[in-house]
mmCIF file of C-alpha atoms in Angstrom:
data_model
loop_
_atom_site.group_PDB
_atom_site.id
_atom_site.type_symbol
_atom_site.label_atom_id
_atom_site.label_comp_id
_atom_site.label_asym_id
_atom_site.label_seq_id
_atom_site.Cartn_x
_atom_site.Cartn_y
_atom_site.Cartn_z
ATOM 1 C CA UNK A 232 73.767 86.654 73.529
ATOM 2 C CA UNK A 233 72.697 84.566 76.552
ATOM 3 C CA UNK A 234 74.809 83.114 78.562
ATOM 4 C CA UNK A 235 74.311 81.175 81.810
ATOM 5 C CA UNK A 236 77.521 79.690 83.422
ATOM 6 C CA UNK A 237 77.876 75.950 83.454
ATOM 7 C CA UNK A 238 77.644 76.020 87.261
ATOM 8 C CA UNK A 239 74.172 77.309 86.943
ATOM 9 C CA UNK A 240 73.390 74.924 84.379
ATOM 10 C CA UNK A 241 70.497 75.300 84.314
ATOM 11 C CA UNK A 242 61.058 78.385 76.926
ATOM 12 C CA UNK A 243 54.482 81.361 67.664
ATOM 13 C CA UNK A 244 52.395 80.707 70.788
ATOM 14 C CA UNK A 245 51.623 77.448 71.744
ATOM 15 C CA UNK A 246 47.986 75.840 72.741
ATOM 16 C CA UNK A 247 46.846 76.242 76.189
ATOM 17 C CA UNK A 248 47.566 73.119 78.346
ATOM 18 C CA UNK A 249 44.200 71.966 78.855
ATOM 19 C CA UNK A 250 43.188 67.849 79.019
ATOM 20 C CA UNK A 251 46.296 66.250 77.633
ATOM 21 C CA UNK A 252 46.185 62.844 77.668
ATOM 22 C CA UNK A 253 47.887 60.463 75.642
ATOM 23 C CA UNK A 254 46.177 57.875 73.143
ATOM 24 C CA UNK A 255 48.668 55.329 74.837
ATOM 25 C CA UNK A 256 51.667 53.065 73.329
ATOM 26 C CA UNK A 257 52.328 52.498 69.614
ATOM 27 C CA UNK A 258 50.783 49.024 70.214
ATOM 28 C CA UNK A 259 47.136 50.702 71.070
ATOM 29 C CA UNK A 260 47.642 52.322 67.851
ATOM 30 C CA UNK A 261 46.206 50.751 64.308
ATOM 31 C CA UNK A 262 48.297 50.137 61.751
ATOM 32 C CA UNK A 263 47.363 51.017 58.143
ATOM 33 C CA UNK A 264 49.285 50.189 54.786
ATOM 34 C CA UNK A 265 48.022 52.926 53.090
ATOM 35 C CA UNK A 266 51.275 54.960 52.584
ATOM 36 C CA UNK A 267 52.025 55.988 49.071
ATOM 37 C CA UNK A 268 55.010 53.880 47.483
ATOM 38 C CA UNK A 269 58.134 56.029 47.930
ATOM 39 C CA UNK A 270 61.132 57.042 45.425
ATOM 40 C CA UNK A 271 64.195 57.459 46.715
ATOM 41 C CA UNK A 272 67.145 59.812 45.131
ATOM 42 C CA UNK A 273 70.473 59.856 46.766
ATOM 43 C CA UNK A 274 71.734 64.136 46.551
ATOM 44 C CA UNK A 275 75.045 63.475 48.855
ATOM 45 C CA UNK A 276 77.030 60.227 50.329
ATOM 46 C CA UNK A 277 80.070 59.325 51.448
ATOM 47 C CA UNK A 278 79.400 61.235 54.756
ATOM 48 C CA UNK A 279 79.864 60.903 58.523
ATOM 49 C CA UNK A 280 77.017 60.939 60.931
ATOM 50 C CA UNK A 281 75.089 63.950 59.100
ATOM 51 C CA UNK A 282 72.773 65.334 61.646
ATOM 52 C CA UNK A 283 70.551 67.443 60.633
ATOM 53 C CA UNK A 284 70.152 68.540 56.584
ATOM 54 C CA UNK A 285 68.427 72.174 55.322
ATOM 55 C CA UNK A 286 67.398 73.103 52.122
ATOM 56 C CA UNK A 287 67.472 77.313 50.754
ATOM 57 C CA UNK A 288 64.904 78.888 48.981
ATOM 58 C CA UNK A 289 66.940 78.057 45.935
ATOM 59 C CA UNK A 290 66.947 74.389 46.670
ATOM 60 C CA UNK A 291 70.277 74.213 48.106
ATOM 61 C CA UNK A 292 70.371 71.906 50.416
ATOM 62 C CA UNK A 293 73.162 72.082 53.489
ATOM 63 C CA UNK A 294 74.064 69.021 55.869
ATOM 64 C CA UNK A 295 76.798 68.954 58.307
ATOM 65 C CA UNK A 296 78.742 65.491 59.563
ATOM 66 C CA UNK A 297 78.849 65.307 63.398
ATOM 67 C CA UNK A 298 82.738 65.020 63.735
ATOM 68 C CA UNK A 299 82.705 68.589 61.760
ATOM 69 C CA UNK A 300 82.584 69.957 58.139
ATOM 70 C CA UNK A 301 79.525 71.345 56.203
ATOM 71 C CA UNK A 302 79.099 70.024 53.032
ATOM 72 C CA UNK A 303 76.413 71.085 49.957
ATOM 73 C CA UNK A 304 74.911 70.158 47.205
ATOM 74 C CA UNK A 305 74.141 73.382 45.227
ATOM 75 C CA UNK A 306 70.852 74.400 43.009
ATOM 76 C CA UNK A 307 73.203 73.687 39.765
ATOM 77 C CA UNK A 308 73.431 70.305 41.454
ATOM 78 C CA UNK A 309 76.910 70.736 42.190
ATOM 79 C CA UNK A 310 78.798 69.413 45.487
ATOM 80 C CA UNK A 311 81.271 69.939 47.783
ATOM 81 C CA UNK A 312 82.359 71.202 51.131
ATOM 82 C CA UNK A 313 81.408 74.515 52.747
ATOM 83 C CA UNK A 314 84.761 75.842 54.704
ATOM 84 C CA UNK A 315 83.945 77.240 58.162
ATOM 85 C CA UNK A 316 86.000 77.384 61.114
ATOM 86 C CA UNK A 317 84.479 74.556 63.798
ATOM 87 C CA UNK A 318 88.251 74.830 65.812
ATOM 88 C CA UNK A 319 86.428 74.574 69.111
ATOM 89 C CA UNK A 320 83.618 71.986 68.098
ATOM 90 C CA UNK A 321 83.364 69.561 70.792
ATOM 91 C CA UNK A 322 82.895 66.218 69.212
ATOM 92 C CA UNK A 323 81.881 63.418 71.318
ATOM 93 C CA UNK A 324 79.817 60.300 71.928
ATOM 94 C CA UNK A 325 76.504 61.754 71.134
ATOM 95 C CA UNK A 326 77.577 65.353 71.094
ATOM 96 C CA UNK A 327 79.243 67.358 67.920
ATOM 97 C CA UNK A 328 77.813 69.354 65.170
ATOM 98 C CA UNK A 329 73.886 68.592 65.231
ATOM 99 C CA UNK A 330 71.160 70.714 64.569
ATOM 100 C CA UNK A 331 70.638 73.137 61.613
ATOM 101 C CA UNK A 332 68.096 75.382 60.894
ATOM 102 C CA UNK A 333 67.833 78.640 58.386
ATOM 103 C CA UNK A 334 66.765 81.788 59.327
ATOM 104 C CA UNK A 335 63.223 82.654 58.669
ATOM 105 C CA UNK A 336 64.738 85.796 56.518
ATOM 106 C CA UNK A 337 67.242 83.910 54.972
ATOM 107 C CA UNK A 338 67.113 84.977 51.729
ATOM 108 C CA UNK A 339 67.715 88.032 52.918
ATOM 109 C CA UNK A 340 70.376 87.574 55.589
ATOM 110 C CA UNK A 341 71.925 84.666 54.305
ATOM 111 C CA UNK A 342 72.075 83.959 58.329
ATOM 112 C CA UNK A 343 71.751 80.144 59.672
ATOM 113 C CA UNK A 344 71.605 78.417 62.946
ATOM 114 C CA UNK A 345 73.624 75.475 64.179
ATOM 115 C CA UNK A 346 73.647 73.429 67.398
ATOM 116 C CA UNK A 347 76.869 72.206 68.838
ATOM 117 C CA UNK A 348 79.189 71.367 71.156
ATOM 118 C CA UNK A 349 81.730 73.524 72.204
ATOM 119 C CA UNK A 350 85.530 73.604 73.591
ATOM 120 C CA UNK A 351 87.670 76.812 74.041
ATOM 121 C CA UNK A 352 89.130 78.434 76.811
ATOM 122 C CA UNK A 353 88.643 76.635 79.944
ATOM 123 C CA UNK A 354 84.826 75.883 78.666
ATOM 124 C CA UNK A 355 82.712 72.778 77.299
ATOM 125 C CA UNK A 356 79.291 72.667 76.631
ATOM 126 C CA UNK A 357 76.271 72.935 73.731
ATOM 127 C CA UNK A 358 75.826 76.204 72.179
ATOM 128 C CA UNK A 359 73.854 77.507 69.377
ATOM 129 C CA UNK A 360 76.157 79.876 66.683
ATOM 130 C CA UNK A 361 74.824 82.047 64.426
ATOM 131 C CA UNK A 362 76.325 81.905 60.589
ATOM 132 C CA UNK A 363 76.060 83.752 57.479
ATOM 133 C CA UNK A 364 76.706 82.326 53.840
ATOM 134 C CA UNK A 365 78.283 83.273 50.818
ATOM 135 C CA UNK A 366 75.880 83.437 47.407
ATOM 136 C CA UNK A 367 78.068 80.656 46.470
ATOM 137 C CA UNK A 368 77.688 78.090 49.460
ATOM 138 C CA UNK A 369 81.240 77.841 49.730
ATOM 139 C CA UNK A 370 82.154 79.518 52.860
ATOM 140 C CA UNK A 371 80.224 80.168 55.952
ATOM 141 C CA UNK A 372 80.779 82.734 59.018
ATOM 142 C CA UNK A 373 80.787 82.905 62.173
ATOM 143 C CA UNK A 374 78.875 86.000 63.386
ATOM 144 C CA UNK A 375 77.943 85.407 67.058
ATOM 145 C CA UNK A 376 76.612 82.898 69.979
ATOM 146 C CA UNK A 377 72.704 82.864 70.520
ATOM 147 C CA UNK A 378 72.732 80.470 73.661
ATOM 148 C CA UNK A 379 75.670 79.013 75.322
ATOM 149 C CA UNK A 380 75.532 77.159 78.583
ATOM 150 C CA UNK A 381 73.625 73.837 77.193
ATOM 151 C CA UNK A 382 74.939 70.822 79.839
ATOM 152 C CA UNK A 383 77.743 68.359 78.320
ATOM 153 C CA UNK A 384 79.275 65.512 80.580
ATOM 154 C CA UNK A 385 80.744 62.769 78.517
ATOM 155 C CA UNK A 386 78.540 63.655 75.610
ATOM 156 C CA UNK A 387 75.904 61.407 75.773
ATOM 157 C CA UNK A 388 72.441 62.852 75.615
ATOM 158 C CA UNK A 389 73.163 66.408 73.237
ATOM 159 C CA UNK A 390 69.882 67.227 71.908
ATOM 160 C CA UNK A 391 70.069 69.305 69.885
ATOM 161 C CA UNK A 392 67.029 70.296 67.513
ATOM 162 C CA UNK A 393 66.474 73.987 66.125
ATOM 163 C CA UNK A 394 63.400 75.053 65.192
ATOM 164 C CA UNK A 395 62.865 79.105 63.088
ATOM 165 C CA UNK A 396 59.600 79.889 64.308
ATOM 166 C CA UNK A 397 57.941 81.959 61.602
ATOM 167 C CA UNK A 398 58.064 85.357 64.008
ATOM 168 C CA UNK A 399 61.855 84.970 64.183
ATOM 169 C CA UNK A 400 62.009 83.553 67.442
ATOM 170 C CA UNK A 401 64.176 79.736 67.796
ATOM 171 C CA UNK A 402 62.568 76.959 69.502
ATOM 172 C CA UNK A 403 65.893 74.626 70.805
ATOM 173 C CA UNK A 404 65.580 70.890 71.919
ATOM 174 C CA UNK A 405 68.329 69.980 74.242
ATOM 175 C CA UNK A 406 69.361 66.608 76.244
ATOM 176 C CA UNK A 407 69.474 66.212 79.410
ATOM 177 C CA UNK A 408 73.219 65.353 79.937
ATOM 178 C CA UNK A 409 72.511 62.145 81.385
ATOM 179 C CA UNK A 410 72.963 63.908 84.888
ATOM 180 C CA UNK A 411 69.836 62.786 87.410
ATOM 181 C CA UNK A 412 69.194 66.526 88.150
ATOM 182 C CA UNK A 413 68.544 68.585 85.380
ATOM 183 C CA UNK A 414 65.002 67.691 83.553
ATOM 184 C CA UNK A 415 63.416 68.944 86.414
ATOM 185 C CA UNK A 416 66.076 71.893 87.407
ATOM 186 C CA UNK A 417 64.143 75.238 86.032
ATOM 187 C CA UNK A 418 67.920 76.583 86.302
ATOM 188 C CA UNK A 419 69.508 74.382 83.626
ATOM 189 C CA UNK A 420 69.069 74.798 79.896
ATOM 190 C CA UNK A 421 69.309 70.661 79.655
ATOM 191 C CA UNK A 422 66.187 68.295 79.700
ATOM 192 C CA UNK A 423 64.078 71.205 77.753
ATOM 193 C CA UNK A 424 62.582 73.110 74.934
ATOM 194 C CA UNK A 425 63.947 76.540 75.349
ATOM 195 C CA UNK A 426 62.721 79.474 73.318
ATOM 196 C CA UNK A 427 64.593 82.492 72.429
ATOM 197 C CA UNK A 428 64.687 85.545 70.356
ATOM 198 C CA UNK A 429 67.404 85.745 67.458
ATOM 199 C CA UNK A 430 69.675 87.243 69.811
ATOM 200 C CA UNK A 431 69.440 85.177 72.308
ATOM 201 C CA UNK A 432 67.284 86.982 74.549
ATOM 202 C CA UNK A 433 64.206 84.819 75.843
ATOM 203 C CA UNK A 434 61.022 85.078 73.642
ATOM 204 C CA UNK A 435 57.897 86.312 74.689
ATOM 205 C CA UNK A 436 55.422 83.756 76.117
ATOM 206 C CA UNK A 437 57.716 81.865 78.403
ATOM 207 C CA UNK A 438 56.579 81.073 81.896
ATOM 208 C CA UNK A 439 59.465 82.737 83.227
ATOM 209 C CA UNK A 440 59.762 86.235 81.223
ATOM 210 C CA UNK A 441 63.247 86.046 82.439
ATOM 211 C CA UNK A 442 63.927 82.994 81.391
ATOM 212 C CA UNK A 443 64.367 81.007 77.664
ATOM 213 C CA UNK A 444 62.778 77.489 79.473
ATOM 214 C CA UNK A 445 59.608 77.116 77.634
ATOM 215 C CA UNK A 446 58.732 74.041 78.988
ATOM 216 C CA UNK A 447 61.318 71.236 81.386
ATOM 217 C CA UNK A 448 60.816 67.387 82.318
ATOM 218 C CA UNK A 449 62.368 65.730 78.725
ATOM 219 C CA UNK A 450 65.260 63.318 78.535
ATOM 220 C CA UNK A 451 66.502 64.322 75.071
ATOM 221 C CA UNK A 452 64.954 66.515 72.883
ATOM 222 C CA UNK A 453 65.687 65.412 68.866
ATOM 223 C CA UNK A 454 62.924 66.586 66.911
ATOM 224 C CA UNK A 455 60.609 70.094 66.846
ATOM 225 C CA UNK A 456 57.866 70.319 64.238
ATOM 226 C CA UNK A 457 55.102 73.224 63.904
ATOM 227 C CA UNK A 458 51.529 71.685 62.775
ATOM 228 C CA UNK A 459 50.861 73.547 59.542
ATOM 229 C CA UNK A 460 47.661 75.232 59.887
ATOM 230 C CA UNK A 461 47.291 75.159 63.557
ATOM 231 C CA UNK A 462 50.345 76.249 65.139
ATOM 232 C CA UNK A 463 50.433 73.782 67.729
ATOM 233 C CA UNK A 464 54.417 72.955 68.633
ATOM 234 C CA UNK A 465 55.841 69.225 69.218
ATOM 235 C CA UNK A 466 58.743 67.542 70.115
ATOM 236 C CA UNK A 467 60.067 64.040 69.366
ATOM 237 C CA UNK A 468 62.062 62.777 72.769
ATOM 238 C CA UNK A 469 64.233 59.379 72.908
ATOM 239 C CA UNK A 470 62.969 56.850 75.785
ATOM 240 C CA UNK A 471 65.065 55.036 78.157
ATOM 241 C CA UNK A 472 64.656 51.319 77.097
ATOM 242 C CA UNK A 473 60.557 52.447 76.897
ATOM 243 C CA UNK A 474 58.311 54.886 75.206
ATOM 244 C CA UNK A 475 60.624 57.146 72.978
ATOM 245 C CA UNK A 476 57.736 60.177 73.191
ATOM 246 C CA UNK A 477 55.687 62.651 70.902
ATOM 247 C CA UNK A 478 54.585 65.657 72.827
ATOM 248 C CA UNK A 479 52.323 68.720 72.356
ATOM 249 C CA UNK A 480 54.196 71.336 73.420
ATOM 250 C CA UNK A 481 52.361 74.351 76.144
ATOM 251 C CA UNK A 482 54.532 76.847 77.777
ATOM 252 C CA UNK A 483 55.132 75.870 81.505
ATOM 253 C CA UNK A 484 54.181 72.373 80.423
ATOM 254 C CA UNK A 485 56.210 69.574 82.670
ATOM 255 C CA UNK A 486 56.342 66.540 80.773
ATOM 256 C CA UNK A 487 57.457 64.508 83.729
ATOM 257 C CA UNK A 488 60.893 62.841 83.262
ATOM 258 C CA UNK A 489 62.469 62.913 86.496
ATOM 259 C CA UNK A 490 65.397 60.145 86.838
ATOM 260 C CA UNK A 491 66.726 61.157 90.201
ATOM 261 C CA UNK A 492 65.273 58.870 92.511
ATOM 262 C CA UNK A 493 68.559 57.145 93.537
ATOM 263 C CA UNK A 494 70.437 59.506 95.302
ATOM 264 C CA UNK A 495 73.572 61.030 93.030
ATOM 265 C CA UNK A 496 72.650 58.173 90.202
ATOM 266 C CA UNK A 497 71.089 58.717 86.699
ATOM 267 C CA UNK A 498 67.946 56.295 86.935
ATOM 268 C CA UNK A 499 66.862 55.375 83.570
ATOM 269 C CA UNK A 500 64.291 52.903 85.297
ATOM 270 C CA UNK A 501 62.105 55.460 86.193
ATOM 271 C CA UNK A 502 58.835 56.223 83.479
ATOM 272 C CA UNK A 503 59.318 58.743 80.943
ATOM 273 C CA UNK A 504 55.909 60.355 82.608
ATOM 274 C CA UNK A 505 56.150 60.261 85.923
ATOM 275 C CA UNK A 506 52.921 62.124 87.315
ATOM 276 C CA UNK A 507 53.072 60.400 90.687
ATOM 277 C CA UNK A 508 57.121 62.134 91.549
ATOM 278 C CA UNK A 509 55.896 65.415 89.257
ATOM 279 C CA UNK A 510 52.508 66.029 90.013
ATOM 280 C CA UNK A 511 50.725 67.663 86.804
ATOM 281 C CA UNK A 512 52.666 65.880 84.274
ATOM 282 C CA UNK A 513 51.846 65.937 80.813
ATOM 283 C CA UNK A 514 51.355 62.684 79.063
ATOM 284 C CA UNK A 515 52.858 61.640 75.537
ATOM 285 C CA UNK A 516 50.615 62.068 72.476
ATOM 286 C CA UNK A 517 51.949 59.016 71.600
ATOM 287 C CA UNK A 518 54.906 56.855 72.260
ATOM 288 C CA UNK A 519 56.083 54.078 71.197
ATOM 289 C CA UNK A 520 55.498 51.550 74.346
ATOM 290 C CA UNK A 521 57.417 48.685 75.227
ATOM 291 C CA UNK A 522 60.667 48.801 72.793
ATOM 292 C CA UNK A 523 61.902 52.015 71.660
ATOM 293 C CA UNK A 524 62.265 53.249 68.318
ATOM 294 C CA UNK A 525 65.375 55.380 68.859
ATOM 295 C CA UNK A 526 62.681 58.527 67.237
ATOM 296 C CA UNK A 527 65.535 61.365 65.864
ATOM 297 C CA UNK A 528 63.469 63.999 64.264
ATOM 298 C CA UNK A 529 59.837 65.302 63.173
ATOM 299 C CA UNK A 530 58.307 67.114 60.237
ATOM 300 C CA UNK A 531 54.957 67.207 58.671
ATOM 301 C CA UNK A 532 54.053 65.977 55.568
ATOM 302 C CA UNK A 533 52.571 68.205 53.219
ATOM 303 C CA UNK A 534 50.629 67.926 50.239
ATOM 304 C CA UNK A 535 47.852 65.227 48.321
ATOM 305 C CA UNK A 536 50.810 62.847 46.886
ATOM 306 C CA UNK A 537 50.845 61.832 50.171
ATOM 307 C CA UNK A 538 47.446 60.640 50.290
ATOM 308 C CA UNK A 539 45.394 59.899 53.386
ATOM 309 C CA UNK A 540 48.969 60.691 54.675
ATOM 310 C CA UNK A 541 48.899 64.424 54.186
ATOM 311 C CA UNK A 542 49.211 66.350 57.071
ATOM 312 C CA UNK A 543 51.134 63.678 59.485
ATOM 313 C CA UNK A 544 53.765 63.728 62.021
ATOM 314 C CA UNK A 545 56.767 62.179 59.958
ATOM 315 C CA UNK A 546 59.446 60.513 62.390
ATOM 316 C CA UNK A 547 63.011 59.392 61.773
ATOM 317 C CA UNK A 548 64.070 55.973 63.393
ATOM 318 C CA UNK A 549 67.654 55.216 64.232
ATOM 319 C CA UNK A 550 67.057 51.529 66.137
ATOM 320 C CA UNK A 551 64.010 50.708 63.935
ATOM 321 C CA UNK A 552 65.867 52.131 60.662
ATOM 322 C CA UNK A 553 62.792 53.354 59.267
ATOM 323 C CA UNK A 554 60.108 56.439 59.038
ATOM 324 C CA UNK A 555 57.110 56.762 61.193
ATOM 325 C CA UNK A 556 54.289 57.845 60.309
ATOM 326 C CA UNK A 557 51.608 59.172 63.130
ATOM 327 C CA UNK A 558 48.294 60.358 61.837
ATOM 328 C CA UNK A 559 46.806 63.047 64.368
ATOM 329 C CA UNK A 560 43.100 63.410 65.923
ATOM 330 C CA UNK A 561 41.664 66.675 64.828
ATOM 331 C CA UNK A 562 42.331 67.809 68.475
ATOM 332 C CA UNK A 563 46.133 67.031 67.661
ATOM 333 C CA UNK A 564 46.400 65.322 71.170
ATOM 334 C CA UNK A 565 45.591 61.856 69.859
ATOM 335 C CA UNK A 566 46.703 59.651 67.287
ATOM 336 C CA UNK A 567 43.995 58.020 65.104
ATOM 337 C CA UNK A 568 46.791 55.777 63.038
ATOM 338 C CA UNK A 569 50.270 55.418 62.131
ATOM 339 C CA UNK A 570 52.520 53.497 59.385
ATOM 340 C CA UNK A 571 55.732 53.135 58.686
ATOM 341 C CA UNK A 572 57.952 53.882 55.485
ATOM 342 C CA UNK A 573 61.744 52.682 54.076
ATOM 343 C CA UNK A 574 62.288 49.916 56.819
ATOM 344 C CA UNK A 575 65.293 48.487 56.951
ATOM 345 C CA UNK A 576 66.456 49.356 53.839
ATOM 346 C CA UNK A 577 69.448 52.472 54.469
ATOM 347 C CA UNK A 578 69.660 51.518 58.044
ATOM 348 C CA UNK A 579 69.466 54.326 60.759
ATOM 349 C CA UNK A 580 67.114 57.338 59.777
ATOM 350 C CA UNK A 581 68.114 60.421 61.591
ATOM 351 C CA UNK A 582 66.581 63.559 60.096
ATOM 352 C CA UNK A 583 63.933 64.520 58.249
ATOM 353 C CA UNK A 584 63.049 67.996 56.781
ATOM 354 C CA UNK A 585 60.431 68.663 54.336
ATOM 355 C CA UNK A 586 60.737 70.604 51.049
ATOM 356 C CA UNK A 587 59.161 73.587 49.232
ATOM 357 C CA UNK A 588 57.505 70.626 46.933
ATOM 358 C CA UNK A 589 56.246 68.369 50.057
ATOM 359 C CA UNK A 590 59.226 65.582 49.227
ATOM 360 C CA UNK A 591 61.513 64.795 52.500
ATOM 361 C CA UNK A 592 65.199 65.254 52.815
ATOM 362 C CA UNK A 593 66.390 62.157 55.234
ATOM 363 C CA UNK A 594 69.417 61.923 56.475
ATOM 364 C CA UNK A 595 70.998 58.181 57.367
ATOM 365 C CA UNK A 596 73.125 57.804 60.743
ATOM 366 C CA UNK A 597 75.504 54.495 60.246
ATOM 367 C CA UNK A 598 78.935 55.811 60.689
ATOM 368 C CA UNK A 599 79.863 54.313 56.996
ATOM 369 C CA UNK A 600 79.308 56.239 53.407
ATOM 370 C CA UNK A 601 75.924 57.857 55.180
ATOM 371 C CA UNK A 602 74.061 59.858 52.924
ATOM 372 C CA UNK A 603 71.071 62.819 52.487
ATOM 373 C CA UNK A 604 68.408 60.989 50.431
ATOM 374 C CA UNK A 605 65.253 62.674 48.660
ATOM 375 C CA UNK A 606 61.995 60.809 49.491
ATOM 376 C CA UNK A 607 59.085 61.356 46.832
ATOM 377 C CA UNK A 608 55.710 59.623 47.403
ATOM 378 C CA UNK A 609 54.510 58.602 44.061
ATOM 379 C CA UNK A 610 50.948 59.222 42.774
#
């Protein structure tokens, strides 16, 4: 397990950093009604704030509600909750049980991920726990911490996104804390993409072999996708009242948030890119200019149903309660088009996660009878 005390509080190979520049605002970016009409199938409701959702080789798919408690909805298509004991889950503002993400050997181990905040003992702050599963889905188990030592103040600004990278290894998106310091603090796990072995060890590849910080400089960290076919690694990052962000990910890369330009205060005025206070700054692939989107999450879509859609970044919208669609350049540090998919018809869109058959599970994020819904694109 790693550990690095709060007081410190202080990451599959990624592309070289090369020329990354951004394509510019979602404004810049044409607009094309060309997305396949969607069907939508409702697999659980009557939930609270479900963060993040998973689905098992056997189709199971797992969600947990941010204020605690796992629930299912099994391959025989029955539902229910999953016991597990979240006694120290810190749950607050922003901050509570978020990410999820299976094991790459799952089927085998039976061993998931989860990214939360945590209370015991004299101690608060984000933590990643490792879990195994009954064959049933009705209990899970606490075997160990990967990473504690994730920055918590009054909640706001979590993360927390888990990515299984297909060698083993975890990417983890965290927040920033809201605390002017830590995007830019190498010591502090907050404001980054960390990357870590299963045990908690850092992963091979980071710019500091001693170190999980794979790359620093982001205000909160909700979404981590893997390009099929290329490997290349993003993240989706929430603006401040501008430019909520889609990165390419390089190890080392800064990506140039840095809102600590009033002494002891948390600027939000500054840019999200700042290359002239962090020189060598690496610009958004796209963002979404003057009004934010309140971007939660990324996948890819994946198969032809989806059309001259197949292939894209897929983007969950809390403010804008709706999907976005980004169509890459070849280079995958452009955008050549986007759309956008479900608008204002479940409200907020929190997370999406793709499926064995190329449909989306999306979670909704209003507080009231939210729900995991199954998005089809139809022929």
């Amino acid at each position: 397990m790693l550990t690095i005390p709060l007081a410190q509080c202080s990451a599959q190979t990624a592309p070289p950093p090369g020329n990354l520049e951004s394509v510019g605002s979602s404004s810049e970016v044409p607009t094309e009604d060309t997305l396949p009409e969607l069907v939508v199938t409702t697999l659980l409701d009557g939930l609270d704030h479900p963060w993040d959702v998973v689905q098992a080789p056997d189709g199971t798919v797992l969600t947990g509600q941010r204020s605690g408690g796992f629930v299912v909805r099994r391959s025989d298509n029955t539902t229910g909750p999953v016991t597990a004991d979240l006694s120290d889950l810190y749950a607050r503002s922003e901050t509570g049980l978020m990410g999820i993400a299976l094991a790459r050997d799952f089927a085998q181990s039976r061993t998931l991920y989860t990214c939360q905040g945590f209370s015991a003992g004299g101690v608060t702050d984000i933590r990643v726990i490792s879990w195994t599963v009954d064959a049933g889905w009705t209990a899970l188990t606490r075997t160990g911490t990967v990473v504690s030592g994730l920055p918590v103040s009054t909640g706001r600004h979590g993360g927390c996104r888990i990515l299984a990278s297909g060698d083993g290894t975890l990417f983890i998106g965290t927040g920033d804390s809201a605390t002017p310091s830590v995007p830019q603090d190498p010591n502090s796990l907050g404001g980054k993409v960390l990357h870590v072995n299963a045990d908690g060890t850092p992963a091979a590849g980071n710019p500091n072999p001693s170190s999980p910080v794979y790359t620093l400089g982001h205000r909160n960290v909700q979404g981590l996708a893997v390009q099929p076919g290329t490997g290349r690694l993003y993240s989706v990052e929430q603006g401040t009242s501008v430019d909520d962000e889609l990165n390419l990910l390089t190890s080392g890369g800064n990506y140039g948030y840095r809102p600590d330009r009033l002494p002891g205060t948390y600027d939000e005025s500054v840019p999200m890119t700042d290359p002239s206070r962090v020189p060598g700054a690496i610009e958004a692939v796209w963002s979404s200019g003057n009004s934010t989107l309140a971007t939660a999450s990324a996948a890819f879509t994946s198969g032809p149903q989806w059309g001259s859609w197949d292939g894209s970044v897929v983007i969950g919208g809390l403010k804008s309660k709706k999907l976005i669609f980004v169509r890459l350049s070849d280079d995958g540090r452009s955008v050549d088009a986007q759309t956008y998919g479900l608008e204002d018809q479940y409200g907020r869109l929190r997370s999406v996660t793709p499926t064995a058959n190329g449909s989306l599970l999306v979670t909704t994020d209003n507080g009231e009878n939210d729900r995991v819904l199954l998005v089809t694109p139809s022929p």
